[in-house]
mmCIF file of C-alpha atoms in Angstrom:
data_model
loop_
_atom_site.group_PDB
_atom_site.id
_atom_site.type_symbol
_atom_site.label_atom_id
_atom_site.label_comp_id
_atom_site.label_asym_id
_atom_site.label_seq_id
_atom_site.Cartn_x
_atom_site.Cartn_y
_atom_site.Cartn_z
ATOM 1 C CA MET A 1 -40.075 2.837 5.752
ATOM 2 C CA ALA A 2 -37.179 1.906 7.833
ATOM 3 C CA THR A 3 -34.117 1.295 6.671
ATOM 4 C CA SER A 4 -31.027 -0.437 8.270
ATOM 5 C CA ARG A 5 -27.943 -1.715 8.250
ATOM 6 C CA THR A 6 -25.932 -4.486 10.460
ATOM 7 C CA VAL A 7 -22.904 -3.100 12.502
ATOM 8 C CA GLU A 8 -20.313 -5.384 14.218
ATOM 9 C CA LEU A 9 -18.238 -4.191 17.534
ATOM 10 C CA GLU A 10 -14.974 -6.626 18.701
ATOM 11 C CA GLY A 11 -12.495 -6.312 21.332
ATOM 12 C CA HIS A 12 -12.697 -5.147 25.127
ATOM 13 C CA ILE A 13 -15.951 -3.581 23.672
ATOM 14 C CA ILE A 14 -17.467 -4.458 27.811
ATOM 15 C CA ASP A 15 -14.794 -3.807 29.746
ATOM 16 C CA SER A 16 -13.914 -0.445 27.578
ATOM 17 C CA GLY A 17 -17.455 0.780 27.625
ATOM 18 C CA MET A 18 -17.585 0.577 24.256
ATOM 19 C CA MET A 19 -21.032 -1.149 24.092
ATOM 20 C CA GLN A 20 -22.577 1.132 26.306
ATOM 21 C CA ARG A 21 -21.565 3.853 24.235
ATOM 22 C CA VAL A 22 -23.223 2.438 21.499
ATOM 23 C CA PHE A 23 -26.121 1.812 22.173
ATOM 24 C CA GLY A 24 -26.176 5.016 23.930
ATOM 25 C CA LEU A 25 -25.254 6.994 20.678
ATOM 26 C CA VAL A 26 -28.063 4.894 18.839
ATOM 27 C CA MET A 27 -30.823 5.854 20.832
ATOM 28 C CA ASP A 28 -29.550 9.396 21.180
ATOM 29 C CA MET A 29 -29.662 10.421 17.497
ATOM 30 C CA GLY A 30 -33.392 8.424 17.445
ATOM 31 C CA GLY A 31 -32.851 5.303 16.565
ATOM 32 C CA SER A 32 -33.191 1.502 17.322
ATOM 33 C CA PHE A 33 -30.719 -1.122 17.400
ATOM 34 C CA HIS A 34 -31.062 -5.018 17.193
ATOM 35 C CA VAL A 35 -28.220 -7.659 18.464
ATOM 36 C CA GLU A 36 -27.589 -10.324 16.768
ATOM 37 C CA THR A 37 -24.915 -12.232 17.398
ATOM 38 C CA PHE A 38 -23.011 -11.531 21.348
ATOM 39 C CA GLU A 39 -20.339 -13.269 22.257
ATOM 40 C CA VAL A 40 -19.025 -12.839 25.287
ATOM 41 C CA GLY A 41 -15.116 -12.735 26.543
ATOM 42 C CA THR A 42 -14.368 -15.213 30.034
ATOM 43 C CA ARG A 43 -11.270 -14.750 30.958
ATOM 44 C CA LYS A 44 -9.659 -11.653 31.241
ATOM 45 C CA ASP A 45 -7.556 -11.904 28.236
ATOM 46 C CA GLU A 46 -10.554 -12.973 26.279
ATOM 47 C CA THR A 47 -12.079 -10.814 23.755
ATOM 48 C CA SER A 48 -16.337 -10.174 23.147
ATOM 49 C CA TYR A 49 -17.707 -9.800 19.867
ATOM 50 C CA CYS A 50 -21.081 -7.939 18.968
ATOM 51 C CA GLN A 51 -23.314 -7.842 16.142
ATOM 52 C CA MET A 52 -26.174 -5.695 15.351
ATOM 53 C CA THR A 53 -28.360 -3.584 13.348
ATOM 54 C CA VAL A 54 -29.113 -0.245 13.332
ATOM 55 C CA SER A 55 -32.337 1.604 12.037
ATOM 56 C CA ALA A 56 -33.725 4.720 11.613
ATOM 57 C CA ASP A 57 -37.250 6.013 9.689
ATOM 58 C CA THR A 58 -34.599 7.473 6.131
ATOM 59 C CA GLU A 59 -31.434 6.855 4.949
ATOM 60 C CA ALA A 60 -30.806 10.765 6.230
ATOM 61 C CA GLU A 61 -31.071 9.330 9.753
ATOM 62 C CA LEU A 62 -29.713 6.423 9.574
ATOM 63 C CA GLN A 63 -26.040 8.539 8.109
ATOM 64 C CA PRO A 64 -25.258 9.980 10.959
ATOM 65 C CA ILE A 65 -26.055 7.439 13.639
ATOM 66 C CA LEU A 66 -23.571 5.728 11.137
ATOM 67 C CA HIS A 67 -20.592 8.000 11.074
ATOM 68 C CA GLU A 68 -20.657 8.264 15.226
ATOM 69 C CA LEU A 69 -20.526 4.703 15.289
ATOM 70 C CA HIS A 70 -18.590 4.474 12.838
ATOM 71 C CA GLN A 71 -16.130 6.959 14.780
ATOM 72 C CA THR A 72 -16.576 4.971 18.091
ATOM 73 C CA GLY A 73 -15.081 1.531 16.518
ATOM 74 C CA ALA A 74 -17.777 0.774 15.124
ATOM 75 C CA ASN A 75 -18.108 -1.071 11.915
ATOM 76 C CA ILE A 76 -20.187 -1.550 8.978
ATOM 77 C CA ALA A 77 -20.530 -5.630 8.165
ATOM 78 C CA ASP A 78 -19.959 -7.276 4.673
ATOM 79 C CA PRO A 79 -18.433 -3.961 3.668
ATOM 80 C CA VAL A 80 -17.580 -3.191 0.099
ATOM 81 C CA ASP A 81 -14.609 -0.611 -0.998
ATOM 82 C CA ALA A 82 -13.889 2.847 0.157
ATOM 83 C CA GLN A 83 -15.034 5.042 -2.393
ATOM 84 C CA LEU A 84 -12.869 7.652 -4.428
ATOM 85 C CA GLU A 85 -12.802 11.374 -5.662
ATOM 86 C CA PRO A 86 -10.448 13.355 -7.256
ATOM 87 C CA ALA A 87 -9.760 16.521 -5.418
ATOM 88 C CA PRO A 88 -11.783 19.383 -7.497
ATOM 89 C CA ARG A 89 -8.157 21.429 -7.023
ATOM 90 C CA ASN A 90 -6.063 22.652 -5.071
ATOM 91 C CA GLN A 91 -6.760 22.885 -1.121
ATOM 92 C CA VAL A 92 -9.833 21.284 -1.914
ATOM 93 C CA VAL A 93 -11.660 17.964 -0.588
ATOM 94 C CA PRO A 94 -14.314 16.089 -2.648
ATOM 95 C CA ARG A 95 -18.110 16.840 -0.581
ATOM 96 C CA GLN A 96 -18.832 14.258 2.101
ATOM 97 C CA PHE A 97 -15.035 13.700 2.513
ATOM 98 C CA TYR A 98 -14.061 10.758 5.004
ATOM 99 C CA SER A 99 -12.228 13.439 8.548
ATOM 100 C CA THR A 100 -9.989 10.657 9.952
ATOM 101 C CA THR A 101 -10.099 10.557 14.028
ATOM 102 C CA ASN A 102 -6.303 9.810 15.673
ATOM 103 C CA HIS A 103 -7.384 5.937 15.589
ATOM 104 C CA PRO A 104 -5.656 3.103 14.324
ATOM 105 C CA THR A 105 -7.465 3.241 10.187
ATOM 106 C CA GLN A 106 -7.928 0.774 7.196
ATOM 107 C CA ILE A 107 -9.428 1.488 3.741
ATOM 108 C CA ARG A 108 -10.409 -1.053 2.213
ATOM 109 C CA HIS A 109 -9.212 -0.917 -1.964
ATOM 110 C CA ASP A 110 -9.576 -3.979 -4.525
ATOM 111 C CA GLY A 111 -10.829 -6.187 -2.095
ATOM 112 C CA GLU A 112 -7.957 -5.841 -0.257
ATOM 113 C CA TRP A 113 -8.001 -3.724 3.571
ATOM 114 C CA VAL A 114 -4.528 -1.502 3.280
ATOM 115 C CA GLU A 115 -2.879 0.595 6.648
ATOM 116 C CA VAL A 116 -3.898 4.125 6.666
ATOM 117 C CA GLU A 117 -0.010 6.224 7.598
ATOM 118 C CA GLN A 118 0.175 8.912 9.022
ATOM 119 C CA ILE A 119 -3.056 8.677 10.645
ATOM 120 C CA GLU A 120 -4.053 12.095 13.230
ATOM 121 C CA MET A 121 -7.454 13.276 13.617
ATOM 122 C CA ASP A 122 -8.818 15.650 10.859
ATOM 123 C CA CYS A 123 -7.697 14.818 8.130
ATOM 124 C CA ALA A 124 -8.751 13.476 4.813
ATOM 125 C CA ILE A 125 -7.698 9.945 3.846
ATOM 126 C CA VAL A 126 -5.766 10.089 -0.097
ATOM 127 C CA VAL A 127 -5.339 7.464 -1.799
ATOM 128 C CA GLU A 128 -2.769 6.283 -4.583
ATOM 129 C CA PRO A 129 -2.978 2.920 -6.232
ATOM 130 C CA ASP A 130 -0.715 0.498 -8.215
ATOM 131 C CA GLN A 131 1.937 1.620 -6.824
ATOM 132 C CA ALA A 132 5.237 -0.812 -6.905
ATOM 133 C CA ASP A 133 4.367 -2.580 -3.431
ATOM 134 C CA GLY A 134 0.210 -2.194 -4.300
ATOM 135 C CA THR A 135 -2.221 0.096 -2.156
ATOM 136 C CA ARG A 136 -0.874 2.764 -0.305
ATOM 137 C CA ALA A 137 -3.168 5.230 2.174
ATOM 138 C CA TYR A 138 -1.747 8.394 3.793
ATOM 139 C CA THR A 139 -3.734 11.147 6.387
ATOM 140 C CA LYS A 140 -3.062 14.900 4.826
ATOM 141 C CA VAL A 141 -4.143 17.749 6.195
ATOM 142 C CA LEU A 142 -7.220 19.446 3.762
ATOM 143 C CA ASN A 143 -4.332 22.619 2.953
ATOM 144 C CA ALA A 144 -2.241 19.941 2.007
ATOM 145 C CA ILE A 145 -4.190 18.312 -0.492
ATOM 146 C CA GLU A 146 -3.557 18.830 -4.521
ATOM 147 C CA GLU A 147 -5.455 18.618 -7.460
ATOM 148 C CA ASP A 148 -6.613 15.137 -8.502
ATOM 149 C CA ASP A 149 -5.643 13.246 -4.969
ATOM 150 C CA LEU A 150 -8.232 10.847 -4.449
ATOM 151 C CA VAL A 151 -9.542 11.091 -0.777
ATOM 152 C CA VAL A 152 -10.987 8.759 0.671
ATOM 153 C CA THR A 153 -15.412 10.264 0.795
ATOM 154 C CA GLY A 154 -18.283 8.608 2.799
ATOM 155 C CA GLU A 155 -18.510 5.606 4.770
ATOM 156 C CA ALA A 156 -18.275 2.302 3.638
ATOM 157 C CA GLY A 157 -15.000 0.650 3.292
ATOM 158 C CA ILE A 158 -12.923 2.136 5.985
ATOM 159 C CA ARG A 159 -12.216 0.572 9.979
ATOM 160 C CA VAL A 160 -11.283 2.680 12.265
ATOM 161 C CA GLN A 161 -9.616 0.274 15.865
ATOM 162 C CA PRO A 162 -10.078 2.617 18.526
ATOM 163 C CA PRO A 163 -7.515 1.382 21.005
ATOM 164 C CA GLU A 164 -8.266 -0.839 24.458
ATOM 165 C CA ARG A 165 -8.282 -0.998 28.410
ATOM 166 C CA PRO A 166 -8.738 -4.008 29.200
ATOM 167 C CA ARG A 167 -9.428 -5.591 32.337
ATOM 168 C CA ASP A 168 -6.565 -5.450 33.520
ATOM 169 C CA ALA A 169 -3.224 -2.900 33.453
ATOM 170 C CA SER A 170 -1.976 -4.572 30.794
ATOM 171 C CA GLY A 171 -3.008 -3.278 27.856
ATOM 172 C CA PRO A 172 -1.165 -0.618 25.658
ATOM 173 C CA PHE A 173 -1.627 2.067 28.625
ATOM 174 C CA GLY A 174 -0.257 -0.511 32.009
ATOM 175 C CA PHE A 175 -0.212 1.934 34.951
ATOM 176 C CA MET A 176 -1.746 5.466 33.519
ATOM 177 C CA GLN A 177 -5.275 3.182 32.540
ATOM 178 C CA GLY A 178 -6.810 5.349 35.287
ATOM 179 C CA GLY A 179 -7.123 8.360 33.744
ATOM 180 C CA VAL A 180 -6.178 12.263 35.374
ATOM 181 C CA SER A 181 -6.679 12.228 38.971
ATOM 182 C CA ALA A 182 -5.516 14.749 41.890
ATOM 183 C CA GLU A 183 -5.667 11.834 44.793
ATOM 184 C CA ARG A 184 -3.767 9.987 43.233
ATOM 185 C CA PRO A 185 -0.217 8.877 45.478
ATOM 186 C CA SER A 186 2.572 10.825 43.821
ATOM 187 C CA GLU A 187 5.737 8.636 44.180
ATOM 188 C CA SER A 188 4.641 5.731 42.872
ATOM 189 C CA LEU A 189 3.157 7.676 39.780
ATOM 190 C CA ILE A 190 6.282 9.545 39.128
ATOM 191 C CA GLU A 191 7.715 6.018 39.568
ATOM 192 C CA ASP A 192 6.054 4.318 36.761
ATOM 193 C CA ILE A 193 6.177 7.459 34.521
ATOM 194 C CA ALA A 194 9.723 7.004 35.112
ATOM 195 C CA THR A 195 10.088 3.665 34.581
ATOM 196 C CA ALA A 196 7.677 4.494 31.247
ATOM 197 C CA ILE A 197 10.202 6.405 30.277
ATOM 198 C CA VAL A 198 13.197 4.204 30.416
ATOM 199 C CA GLU A 199 11.242 1.307 28.808
ATOM 200 C CA THR A 200 10.927 3.398 26.024
ATOM 201 C CA THR A 201 14.488 4.435 25.884
ATOM 202 C CA GLU A 202 16.067 1.096 26.056
ATOM 203 C CA SER A 203 13.220 -0.220 23.330
ATOM 204 C CA GLY A 204 14.737 2.374 20.689
ATOM 205 C CA GLY A 205 11.483 4.427 20.987
ATOM 206 C CA ASP A 206 11.340 7.750 20.523
ATOM 207 C CA ILE A 207 10.330 10.716 23.539
ATOM 208 C CA LEU A 208 8.949 13.493 23.005
ATOM 209 C CA ALA A 209 8.761 16.752 25.339
ATOM 210 C CA VAL A 210 5.921 19.302 25.631
ATOM 211 C CA PRO A 211 7.245 22.402 27.445
ATOM 212 C CA GLY A 212 6.079 24.874 28.968
ATOM 213 C CA PRO A 213 7.265 28.396 30.700
ATOM 214 C CA ALA A 214 6.048 27.553 34.188
ATOM 215 C CA VAL A 215 9.674 24.301 33.772
ATOM 216 C CA ILE A 216 11.729 27.127 33.608
ATOM 217 C CA HIS A 217 9.713 29.551 36.054
ATOM 218 C CA SER A 218 8.913 26.688 38.427
ATOM 219 C CA GLY A 219 13.135 25.752 39.730
ATOM 220 C CA ALA A 220 12.868 22.675 37.339
ATOM 221 C CA ARG A 221 15.274 23.932 34.066
ATOM 222 C CA ASP A 222 18.466 22.434 35.040
ATOM 223 C CA ASP A 223 16.596 18.752 35.990
ATOM 224 C CA LEU A 224 14.867 18.468 32.140
ATOM 225 C CA ALA A 225 18.520 19.612 31.505
ATOM 226 C CA ARG A 226 19.579 16.789 32.815
ATOM 227 C CA LEU A 227 17.321 14.370 31.249
ATOM 228 C CA VAL A 228 18.511 15.430 27.626
ATOM 229 C CA ASP A 229 21.541 15.458 29.082
ATOM 230 C CA ALA A 230 21.700 11.320 29.381
ATOM 231 C CA GLY A 231 19.554 10.074 26.470
ATOM 232 C CA TYR A 232 15.722 10.042 27.840
ATOM 233 C CA VAL A 233 14.563 13.356 25.695
ATOM 234 C CA ASP A 234 14.807 12.289 21.623
ATOM 235 C CA TYR A 235 12.927 15.569 20.469
ATOM 236 C CA LEU A 236 11.814 19.164 21.841
ATOM 237 C CA SER A 237 8.624 20.330 21.070
ATOM 238 C CA ALA A 238 7.954 24.453 22.795
ATOM 239 C CA GLY A 239 6.794 27.723 22.662
ATOM 240 C CA ASN A 240 9.095 30.642 21.747
ATOM 241 C CA GLY A 241 8.966 31.371 25.968
ATOM 242 C CA PHE A 242 10.299 29.335 26.872
ATOM 243 C CA ALA A 243 13.186 29.310 25.145
ATOM 244 C CA VAL A 244 13.696 32.802 26.237
ATOM 245 C CA HIS A 245 13.206 31.749 29.565
ATOM 246 C CA ASP A 246 15.649 28.964 28.976
ATOM 247 C CA LEU A 247 18.182 31.421 28.177
ATOM 248 C CA GLU A 248 17.616 34.825 30.469
ATOM 249 C CA ARG A 249 17.651 31.948 33.277
ATOM 250 C CA ASP A 250 21.614 31.567 31.805
ATOM 251 C CA LEU A 251 22.386 35.073 30.989
ATOM 252 C CA TYR A 252 20.611 36.686 33.909
ATOM 253 C CA GLY A 253 19.435 34.337 36.756
ATOM 254 C CA THR A 254 15.825 35.055 35.851
ATOM 255 C CA SER A 255 12.618 33.738 33.696
ATOM 256 C CA LEU A 256 10.380 36.660 33.954
ATOM 257 C CA GLY A 257 12.665 38.835 35.135
ATOM 258 C CA MET A 258 12.214 37.281 38.766
ATOM 259 C CA ASP A 259 15.364 35.482 40.452
ATOM 260 C CA VAL A 260 14.793 31.179 40.290
ATOM 261 C CA GLU A 261 17.211 30.463 43.569
ATOM 262 C CA ASP A 262 15.175 33.820 45.497
ATOM 263 C CA LEU A 263 12.442 34.851 44.176
ATOM 264 C CA ASP A 264 13.951 38.825 44.442
ATOM 265 C CA HIS A 265 12.596 40.268 40.957
ATOM 266 C CA PRO A 266 15.949 42.775 40.629
ATOM 267 C CA ARG A 267 15.397 46.043 39.364
ATOM 268 C CA LYS A 268 14.765 46.537 35.456
ATOM 269 C CA GLY A 269 14.483 42.295 36.093
ATOM 270 C CA HIS A 270 11.384 42.673 33.717
ATOM 271 C CA LYS A 271 13.409 43.452 30.956
ATOM 272 C CA HIS A 272 15.378 40.196 30.488
ATOM 273 C CA HIS A 273 14.464 38.459 29.024
ATOM 274 C CA ILE A 274 13.535 41.115 26.487
ATOM 275 C CA TYR A 275 17.375 41.409 26.601
ATOM 276 C CA THR A 276 17.907 37.969 26.003
ATOM 277 C CA ILE A 277 16.311 37.917 22.642
ATOM 278 C CA SER A 278 18.782 41.112 21.789
ATOM 279 C CA GLN A 279 22.274 38.649 22.655
ATOM 280 C CA ILE A 280 20.081 35.747 20.993
ATOM 281 C CA ILE A 281 19.222 37.617 17.629
ATOM 282 C CA ARG A 282 22.571 39.834 17.491
ATOM 283 C CA ALA A 283 24.611 36.504 17.470
ATOM 284 C CA GLY A 284 22.446 34.589 14.948
ATOM 285 C CA GLY A 285 20.364 32.682 17.083
ATOM 286 C CA ILE A 286 21.000 29.774 19.980
ATOM 287 C CA GLU A 287 23.696 27.516 18.054
ATOM 288 C CA GLU A 288 25.886 30.312 17.256
ATOM 289 C CA ALA A 289 24.986 31.472 20.743
ATOM 290 C CA ILE A 290 26.804 28.714 22.211
ATOM 291 C CA GLU A 291 29.364 28.310 19.704
ATOM 292 C CA ALA A 292 30.057 31.870 20.704
ATOM 293 C CA ASP A 293 29.812 30.799 24.267
ATOM 294 C CA ILE A 294 27.001 33.027 25.259
ATOM 295 C CA ILE A 295 24.852 30.352 26.479
ATOM 296 C CA ASP A 296 27.358 27.418 28.555
ATOM 297 C CA GLU A 297 23.836 25.355 29.519
ATOM 298 C CA GLY A 298 20.357 25.239 30.010
ATOM 299 C CA VAL A 299 17.539 23.119 27.798
ATOM 300 C CA MET A 300 18.301 24.833 24.589
ATOM 301 C CA TYR A 301 21.840 24.263 25.441
ATOM 302 C CA GLN A 302 21.917 20.783 25.674
ATOM 303 C CA CYS A 303 19.465 19.949 22.723
ATOM 304 C CA VAL A 304 22.614 21.358 20.427
ATOM 305 C CA ARG A 305 24.817 20.465 22.425
ATOM 306 C CA ASN A 306 23.201 16.325 22.203
ATOM 307 C CA ASP A 307 21.491 16.933 18.223
ATOM 308 C CA VAL A 308 18.038 16.813 19.913
ATOM 309 C CA PRO A 309 16.364 18.334 17.597
ATOM 310 C CA TYR A 310 13.791 20.425 18.571
ATOM 311 C CA VAL A 311 11.021 23.349 16.490
ATOM 312 C CA LEU A 312 9.399 26.461 18.432
ATOM 313 C CA ALA A 313 6.368 27.199 17.076
ATOM 314 C CA GLY A 314 5.252 30.732 17.725
ATOM 315 C CA SER A 315 2.647 32.563 18.596
ATOM 316 C CA ILE A 316 0.579 36.657 18.140
ATOM 317 C CA ARG A 317 2.174 37.468 21.442
ATOM 318 C CA ASP A 318 5.301 36.327 20.976
ATOM 319 C CA ASP A 319 8.499 39.320 22.025
ATOM 320 C CA GLY A 320 11.904 39.242 19.709
ATOM 321 C CA PRO A 321 10.840 35.806 18.222
ATOM 322 C CA LEU A 322 14.443 34.267 18.604
ATOM 323 C CA PRO A 323 16.076 33.608 15.239
ATOM 324 C CA ASP A 324 15.156 29.959 15.746
ATOM 325 C CA THR A 325 11.490 30.502 16.481
ATOM 326 C CA ILE A 326 9.296 29.250 12.840
ATOM 327 C CA THR A 327 6.370 32.009 12.753
ATOM 328 C CA ASP A 328 4.767 30.314 10.101
ATOM 329 C CA ALA A 329 1.152 28.627 11.894
ATOM 330 C CA VAL A 330 1.310 26.191 8.701
ATOM 331 C CA GLU A 331 4.835 25.499 8.731
ATOM 332 C CA ALA A 332 5.077 25.019 12.781
ATOM 333 C CA GLN A 333 2.326 22.774 12.561
ATOM 334 C CA ASN A 334 4.224 20.636 9.956
ATOM 335 C CA ALA A 335 6.725 20.429 11.373
ATOM 336 C CA ILE A 336 5.445 19.173 15.220
ATOM 337 C CA ARG A 337 3.421 17.392 13.350
ATOM 338 C CA LYS A 338 6.396 15.395 12.171
ATOM 339 C CA GLN A 339 8.104 15.152 15.512
ATOM 340 C CA ALA A 340 4.348 13.394 16.700
ATOM 341 C CA HIS A 341 4.264 10.615 13.983
ATOM 342 C CA GLU A 342 7.870 9.511 15.311
ATOM 343 C CA ALA A 343 6.899 9.919 18.998
ATOM 344 C CA ASP A 344 6.385 6.433 20.696
ATOM 345 C CA LEU A 345 5.689 8.440 24.206
ATOM 346 C CA VAL A 346 4.527 12.278 25.057
ATOM 347 C CA LEU A 347 5.021 13.688 28.571
ATOM 348 C CA MET A 348 3.585 17.297 28.156
ATOM 349 C CA MET A 349 4.596 19.939 30.955
ATOM 350 C CA ALA A 350 2.492 22.360 32.007
ATOM 351 C CA THR A 351 1.693 24.283 29.032
ATOM 352 C CA LEU A 352 -1.881 24.248 28.315
ATOM 353 C CA LEU A 353 -1.800 25.244 24.476
ATOM 354 C CA HIS A 354 1.108 23.037 23.433
ATOM 355 C CA SER A 355 -0.553 19.974 24.243
ATOM 356 C CA VAL A 356 -3.488 20.929 22.442
ATOM 357 C CA ALA A 357 -1.375 21.242 19.192
ATOM 358 C CA VAL A 358 0.201 18.582 19.509
ATOM 359 C CA GLY A 359 -1.761 16.161 20.565
ATOM 360 C CA ASN A 360 -4.180 17.140 17.832
ATOM 361 C CA CYS A 361 -1.592 15.603 15.812
ATOM 362 C CA LEU A 362 -1.256 12.312 18.065
ATOM 363 C CA PRO A 363 -2.550 9.450 16.852
ATOM 364 C CA SER A 364 -4.505 7.749 19.866
ATOM 365 C CA LYS A 365 -1.930 4.457 19.549
ATOM 366 C CA THR A 366 1.284 6.245 21.496
ATOM 367 C CA LYS A 367 1.307 6.984 25.328
ATOM 368 C CA VAL A 368 0.340 10.634 25.769
ATOM 369 C CA ILE A 369 1.088 11.703 30.210
ATOM 370 C CA CYS A 370 0.468 15.412 30.248
ATOM 371 C CA VAL A 371 1.257 16.958 33.893
ATOM 372 C CA ASP A 372 -0.253 20.020 34.948
ATOM 373 C CA ILE A 373 -1.060 21.837 38.076
ATOM 374 C CA ASN A 374 -4.861 22.460 36.453
ATOM 375 C CA GLN A 375 -6.943 19.612 36.117
ATOM 376 C CA ALA A 376 -8.588 20.851 33.172
ATOM 377 C CA THR A 377 -5.504 21.228 31.602
ATOM 378 C CA VAL A 378 -5.798 17.074 31.108
ATOM 379 C CA THR A 379 -9.675 17.543 30.799
ATOM 380 C CA GLN A 380 -9.413 19.912 28.384
ATOM 381 C CA LEU A 381 -7.230 17.594 26.042
ATOM 382 C CA ALA A 382 -9.340 14.758 25.971
ATOM 383 C CA ASP A 383 -12.320 16.518 24.890
ATOM 384 C CA ARG A 384 -9.976 17.676 22.078
ATOM 385 C CA GLY A 385 -9.998 14.423 20.514
ATOM 386 C CA SER A 386 -7.190 12.687 22.321
ATOM 387 C CA GLY A 387 -8.623 10.520 24.104
ATOM 388 C CA GLN A 388 -4.971 8.770 24.960
ATOM 389 C CA ALA A 389 -3.895 11.429 27.382
ATOM 390 C CA VAL A 390 -3.407 10.806 31.407
ATOM 391 C CA GLY A 391 -2.168 11.976 33.879
ATOM 392 C CA MET A 392 -0.666 13.876 36.774
ATOM 393 C CA VAL A 393 -1.896 17.008 38.963
ATOM 394 C CA THR A 394 0.595 18.331 40.494
ATOM 395 C CA ASP A 395 2.824 21.482 40.925
ATOM 396 C CA ILE A 396 6.023 21.337 37.519
ATOM 397 C CA GLY A 397 8.507 22.446 40.213
ATOM 398 C CA THR A 398 8.398 18.772 42.112
ATOM 399 C CA PHE A 399 7.700 16.478 39.515
ATOM 400 C CA VAL A 400 10.493 17.101 37.344
ATOM 401 C CA PRO A 401 13.321 17.167 39.810
ATOM 402 C CA ARG A 402 11.807 14.078 41.026
ATOM 403 C CA LEU A 403 11.249 12.798 38.063
ATOM 404 C CA ALA A 404 15.346 12.970 36.907
ATOM 405 C CA ASP A 405 16.067 11.976 40.385
ATOM 406 C CA GLU A 406 14.328 8.949 40.233
ATOM 407 C CA ILE A 407 15.608 7.695 36.075
ATOM 408 C CA LEU A 408 19.291 9.034 36.806
ATOM 409 C CA ASP A 409 19.869 7.996 40.556
ATOM 410 C CA ALA A 410 17.934 5.319 40.926
#
């Protein structure tokens, strides 16, 4: 005997393609649907509503369908309270725990909807009832779960709200709704990105820069440093390699042994990066090297001088590493997560690994601009769950100077 549930979709469900995805998911997973109510918004500023019954042959077959629909933004009608189960021990979640998306999420408790704080993908939701200000719900990564934490399980009593992209450019991402393309006009795109950065700063928002070593290697270092000095970067998240390249440029005029000005490879230039690391270790760290006048320009210099917090996350490939680099992966992830939750706009520049790492920590409402010479970087970022990421395919050595000129010389 078939079993069924009623689900609801609301918002710009036609323009965003949500209805098409929902219909396709149900059919691809062996279910069926019947539309009970369909109200179409007839103007650009009007939303649409759909109520539909989703059916499958058995409850076991229906549950995966409902899970996928829920991740897309289709919510069960007439919801009950979310199911809570205590964690059996530290770092162990109950079976069938709810794994979060990066979309704004609410859980139902005692008949009331409660916003989930610090939303990001692939986390558990922990609920603290009976707090002074009512019930609190927030995400926790699995390794942070503590014994007896009340963890949300199943799909019931959970409401997910993916960001919408209406017909015009008035949505939350404005000009960025076109995704990524190598063929879009670069000059107008850079102007739009500059406008978004300036508007974010002027409205009191925070900007997180995520640069890769290629920013230094391509000669864009001084222009990124200008943006930091002018107050258009509030946080910086990078790897050990980026900082070493930046410091090497100051000490030796090279980046990974290559002279950035004439592209020559000076004798013993290949050793400059390890010499740089040695000098910074000897000084005690980046800030200490700046205080000792060993370093007097560059991105890391401007971060220290302008009190811009930075996270340098280490990897298995790092030389040294620098004293400032966080070598514990979990500690580095938590530091990145703290910055990501504060950011209103994230500018990712020529770094696939760090772009994905930061993207995994971001809520879908955060504006993300990814600039890379390789279109696959933005594509992979979106495929890993950061669907709001949009980008520009261009050489980073061209992009950053133009962006700095557009912002600072306007």
